[in-house]
Amino acid sequence: MKKKANADKILKAFGIDNIHHLFYSATKNVGRKELQKMLTEAIEDELA
């Protein structure tokens, strides 16, 4: 369960309420590559 909680915390840090909002935002506002880069950096920071 801890991984899910961390993922939710990371998404909330980006102001994203849930995974559906994430993908909606990805297709609407931000290029997928840019979004992936932002999330990867956030996850790496979280794990560091």
PDB file of N, CA and C in Angstrom:
ATOM      1  N   MET A   1       0.826  -1.207   0.000  1.00  0.00           N
ATOM      2  CA  MET A   1       0.000   0.000   0.000  1.00  0.00           C
ATOM      3  C   MET A   1       0.865   1.263   0.000  1.00  0.00           C
ATOM      4  N   LYS A   2       2.083   1.160   0.537  1.00  0.00           N
ATOM      5  CA  LYS A   2       2.935   2.345   0.655  1.00  0.00           C
ATOM      6  C   LYS A   2       3.232   2.962  -0.704  1.00  0.00           C
ATOM      7  N   LYS A   3       3.508   2.126  -1.705  1.00  0.00           N
ATOM      8  CA  LYS A   3       3.803   2.666  -3.037  1.00  0.00           C
ATOM      9  C   LYS A   3       2.624   3.473  -3.571  1.00  0.00           C
ATOM     10  N   LYS A   4       1.411   2.983  -3.387  1.00  0.00           N
ATOM     11  CA  LYS A   4       0.217   3.706  -3.841  1.00  0.00           C
ATOM     12  C   LYS A   4       0.120   5.060  -3.146  1.00  0.00           C
ATOM     13  N   ALA A   5       0.367   5.076  -1.854  1.00  0.00           N
ATOM     14  CA  ALA A   5       0.294   6.330  -1.104  1.00  0.00           C
ATOM     15  C   ALA A   5       1.332   7.321  -1.621  1.00  0.00           C
ATOM     16  N   ASN A   6       2.546   6.837  -1.896  1.00  0.00           N
ATOM     17  CA  ASN A   6       3.581   7.721  -2.428  1.00  0.00           C
ATOM     18  C   ASN A   6       3.191   8.264  -3.784  1.00  0.00           C
ATOM     19  N   ALA A   7       2.637   7.410  -4.635  1.00  0.00           N
ATOM     20  CA  ALA A   7       2.214   7.844  -5.969  1.00  0.00           C
ATOM     21  C   ALA A   7       1.137   8.914  -5.846  1.00  0.00           C
ATOM     22  N   ASP A   8       0.173   8.699  -4.964  1.00  0.00           N
ATOM     23  CA  ASP A   8      -0.890   9.684  -4.760  1.00  0.00           C
ATOM     24  C   ASP A   8      -0.303  11.007  -4.262  1.00  0.00           C
ATOM     25  N   LYS A   9       0.670  10.909  -3.347  1.00  0.00           N
ATOM     26  CA  LYS A   9       1.289  12.115  -2.806  1.00  0.00           C
ATOM     27  C   LYS A   9       2.005  12.891  -3.913  1.00  0.00           C
ATOM     28  N   ILE A  10       2.706  12.172  -4.774  1.00  0.00           N
ATOM     29  CA  ILE A  10       3.418  12.814  -5.884  1.00  0.00           C
ATOM     30  C   ILE A  10       2.423  13.473  -6.830  1.00  0.00           C
ATOM     31  N   LEU A  11       1.352  12.758  -7.169  1.00  0.00           N
ATOM     32  CA  LEU A  11       0.344  13.342  -8.063  1.00  0.00           C
ATOM     33  C   LEU A  11      -0.273  14.579  -7.441  1.00  0.00           C
ATOM     34  N   LYS A  12      -0.568  14.517  -6.133  1.00  0.00           N
ATOM     35  CA  LYS A  12      -1.164  15.671  -5.464  1.00  0.00           C
ATOM     36  C   LYS A  12      -0.191  16.855  -5.457  1.00  0.00           C
ATOM     37  N   ALA A  13       1.113  16.573  -5.390  1.00  0.00           N
ATOM     38  CA  ALA A  13       2.109  17.644  -5.431  1.00  0.00           C
ATOM     39  C   ALA A  13       2.033  18.415  -6.750  1.00  0.00           C
ATOM     40  N   PHE A  14       1.588  17.730  -7.802  1.00  0.00           N
ATOM     41  CA  PHE A  14       1.405  18.384  -9.096  1.00  0.00           C
ATOM     42  C   PHE A  14      -0.008  18.936  -9.249  1.00  0.00           C
ATOM     43  N   GLY A  15      -0.812  18.840  -8.188  1.00  0.00           N
ATOM     44  CA  GLY A  15      -2.172  19.347  -8.246  1.00  0.00           C
ATOM     45  C   GLY A  15      -3.095  18.431  -9.035  1.00  0.00           C
ATOM     46  N   ILE A  16      -2.754  17.140  -9.066  1.00  0.00           N
ATOM     47  CA  ILE A  16      -3.540  16.171  -9.825  1.00  0.00           C
ATOM     48  C   ILE A  16      -4.292  15.290  -8.832  1.00  0.00           C
ATOM     49  N   ASP A  17      -5.618  15.262  -8.959  1.00  0.00           N
ATOM     50  CA  ASP A  17      -6.431  14.539  -7.975  1.00  0.00           C
ATOM     51  C   ASP A  17      -6.391  13.035  -8.158  1.00  0.00           C
ATOM     52  N   ASN A  18      -6.341  12.591  -9.396  1.00  0.00           N
ATOM     53  CA  ASN A  18      -6.347  11.154  -9.625  1.00  0.00           C
ATOM     54  C   ASN A  18      -5.743  10.850 -10.983  1.00  0.00           C
ATOM     55  N   ILE A  19      -5.582   9.568 -11.272  1.00  0.00           N
ATOM     56  CA  ILE A  19      -4.872   9.152 -12.474  1.00  0.00           C
ATOM     57  C   ILE A  19      -5.621   9.562 -13.737  1.00  0.00           C
ATOM     58  N   HIS A  20      -6.953   9.626 -13.689  1.00  0.00           N
ATOM     59  CA  HIS A  20      -7.709  10.032 -14.876  1.00  0.00           C
ATOM     60  C   HIS A  20      -7.434  11.495 -15.198  1.00  0.00           C
ATOM     61  N   HIS A  21      -7.375  12.310 -14.154  1.00  0.00           N
ATOM     62  CA  HIS A  21      -7.028  13.726 -14.325  1.00  0.00           C
ATOM     63  C   HIS A  21      -5.620  13.843 -14.902  1.00  0.00           C
ATOM     64  N   LEU A  22      -4.717  12.976 -14.440  1.00  0.00           N
ATOM     65  CA  LEU A  22      -3.344  12.976 -14.944  1.00  0.00           C
ATOM     66  C   LEU A  22      -3.324  12.779 -16.459  1.00  0.00           C
ATOM     67  N   PHE A  23      -4.028  11.762 -16.937  1.00  0.00           N
ATOM     68  CA  PHE A  23      -3.983  11.485 -18.374  1.00  0.00           C
ATOM     69  C   PHE A  23      -4.743  12.538 -19.172  1.00  0.00           C
ATOM     70  N   TYR A  24      -5.814  13.065 -18.605  1.00  0.00           N
ATOM     71  CA  TYR A  24      -6.524  14.167 -19.257  1.00  0.00           C
ATOM     72  C   TYR A  24      -5.584  15.366 -19.407  1.00  0.00           C
ATOM     73  N   SER A  25      -4.878  15.685 -18.339  1.00  0.00           N
ATOM     74  CA  SER A  25      -3.939  16.799 -18.374  1.00  0.00           C
ATOM     75  C   SER A  25      -2.815  16.534 -19.374  1.00  0.00           C
ATOM     76  N   ALA A  26      -2.372  15.296 -19.416  1.00  0.00           N
ATOM     77  CA  ALA A  26      -1.264  14.942 -20.307  1.00  0.00           C
ATOM     78  C   ALA A  26      -1.633  15.195 -21.765  1.00  0.00           C
ATOM     79  N   THR A  27      -2.858  14.856 -22.125  1.00  0.00           N
ATOM     80  CA  THR A  27      -3.251  15.007 -23.522  1.00  0.00           C
ATOM     81  C   THR A  27      -3.683  16.440 -23.819  1.00  0.00           C
ATOM     82  N   LYS A  28      -4.170  17.156 -22.804  1.00  0.00           N
ATOM     83  CA  LYS A  28      -4.719  18.489 -23.036  1.00  0.00           C
ATOM     84  C   LYS A  28      -3.655  19.591 -22.930  1.00  0.00           C
ATOM     85  N   ASN A  29      -2.882  19.583 -21.854  1.00  0.00           N
ATOM     86  CA  ASN A  29      -2.018  20.729 -21.540  1.00  0.00           C
ATOM     87  C   ASN A  29      -0.536  20.494 -21.822  1.00  0.00           C
ATOM     88  N   VAL A  30      -0.060  19.313 -21.534  1.00  0.00           N
ATOM     89  CA  VAL A  30       1.374  19.065 -21.512  1.00  0.00           C
ATOM     90  C   VAL A  30       1.669  17.906 -22.443  1.00  0.00           C
ATOM     91  N   GLY A  31       2.746  18.020 -23.190  1.00  0.00           N
ATOM     92  CA  GLY A  31       3.168  16.880 -23.996  1.00  0.00           C
ATOM     93  C   GLY A  31       3.496  15.692 -23.107  1.00  0.00           C
ATOM     94  N   ARG A  32       3.236  14.504 -23.607  1.00  0.00           N
ATOM     95  CA  ARG A  32       3.473  13.301 -22.802  1.00  0.00           C
ATOM     96  C   ARG A  32       4.924  13.195 -22.349  1.00  0.00           C
ATOM     97  N   LYS A  33       5.858  13.516 -23.227  1.00  0.00           N
ATOM     98  CA  LYS A  33       7.274  13.414 -22.852  1.00  0.00           C
ATOM     99  C   LYS A  33       7.606  14.366 -21.714  1.00  0.00           C
ATOM    100  N   GLU A  34       7.082  15.584 -21.808  1.00  0.00           N
ATOM    101  CA  GLU A  34       7.340  16.571 -20.758  1.00  0.00           C
ATOM    102  C   GLU A  34       6.734  16.112 -19.429  1.00  0.00           C
ATOM    103  N   LEU A  35       5.513  15.582 -19.486  1.00  0.00           N
ATOM    104  CA  LEU A  35       4.857  15.089 -18.282  1.00  0.00           C
ATOM    105  C   LEU A  35       5.648  13.928 -17.681  1.00  0.00           C
ATOM    106  N   GLN A  36       6.075  13.015 -18.531  1.00  0.00           N
ATOM    107  CA  GLN A  36       6.854  11.867 -18.056  1.00  0.00           C
ATOM    108  C   GLN A  36       8.138  12.346 -17.384  1.00  0.00           C
ATOM    109  N   LYS A  37       8.786  13.346 -17.972  1.00  0.00           N
ATOM    110  CA  LYS A  37      10.020  13.893 -17.410  1.00  0.00           C
ATOM    111  C   LYS A  37       9.752  14.496 -16.030  1.00  0.00           C
ATOM    112  N   MET A  38       8.675  15.280 -15.913  1.00  0.00           N
ATOM    113  CA  MET A  38       8.341  15.904 -14.632  1.00  0.00           C
ATOM    114  C   MET A  38       8.064  14.845 -13.565  1.00  0.00           C
ATOM    115  N   LEU A  39       7.276  13.824 -13.932  1.00  0.00           N
ATOM    116  CA  LEU A  39       6.947  12.786 -12.959  1.00  0.00           C
ATOM    117  C   LEU A  39       8.176  11.983 -12.575  1.00  0.00           C
ATOM    118  N   THR A  40       9.024  11.686 -13.558  1.00  0.00           N
ATOM    119  CA  THR A  40      10.249  10.936 -13.266  1.00  0.00           C
ATOM    120  C   THR A  40      11.117  11.709 -12.287  1.00  0.00           C
ATOM    121  N   GLU A  41      11.268  13.004 -12.508  1.00  0.00           N
ATOM    122  CA  GLU A  41      12.071  13.825 -11.595  1.00  0.00           C
ATOM    123  C   GLU A  41      11.461  13.855 -10.200  1.00  0.00           C
ATOM    124  N   ALA A  42      10.143  13.971 -10.124  1.00  0.00           N
ATOM    125  CA  ALA A  42       9.474  14.002  -8.820  1.00  0.00           C
ATOM    126  C   ALA A  42       9.661  12.682  -8.083  1.00  0.00           C
ATOM    127  N   ILE A  43       9.546  11.578  -8.813  1.00  0.00           N
ATOM    128  CA  ILE A  43       9.699  10.261  -8.187  1.00  0.00           C
ATOM    129  C   ILE A  43      11.144  10.065  -7.736  1.00  0.00           C
ATOM    130  N   GLU A  44      12.094  10.479  -8.561  1.00  0.00           N
ATOM    131  CA  GLU A  44      13.503  10.356  -8.167  1.00  0.00           C
ATOM    132  C   GLU A  44      13.793  11.190  -6.926  1.00  0.00           C
ATOM    133  N   ASP A  45      13.232  12.396  -6.857  1.00  0.00           N
ATOM    134  CA  ASP A  45      13.411  13.235  -5.669  1.00  0.00           C
ATOM    135  C   ASP A  45      12.809  12.561  -4.443  1.00  0.00           C
ATOM    136  N   GLU A  46      11.638  11.955  -4.626  1.00  0.00           N
ATOM    137  CA  GLU A  46      10.934  11.293  -3.520  1.00  0.00           C
ATOM    138  C   GLU A  46      11.749  10.113  -2.996  1.00  0.00           C
ATOM    139  N   LEU A  47      12.403   9.394  -3.904  1.00  0.00           N
ATOM    140  CA  LEU A  47      13.159   8.197  -3.519  1.00  0.00           C
ATOM    141  C   LEU A  47      14.567   8.529  -3.043  1.00  0.00           C
ATOM    142  N   ALA A  48      15.050   9.709  -3.364  1.00  0.00           N
ATOM    143  CA  ALA A  48      16.438  10.083  -3.022  1.00  0.00           C
ATOM    144  C   ALA A  48      16.621  10.216  -1.511  1.00  0.00           C
TER     145      ALA A  48
END
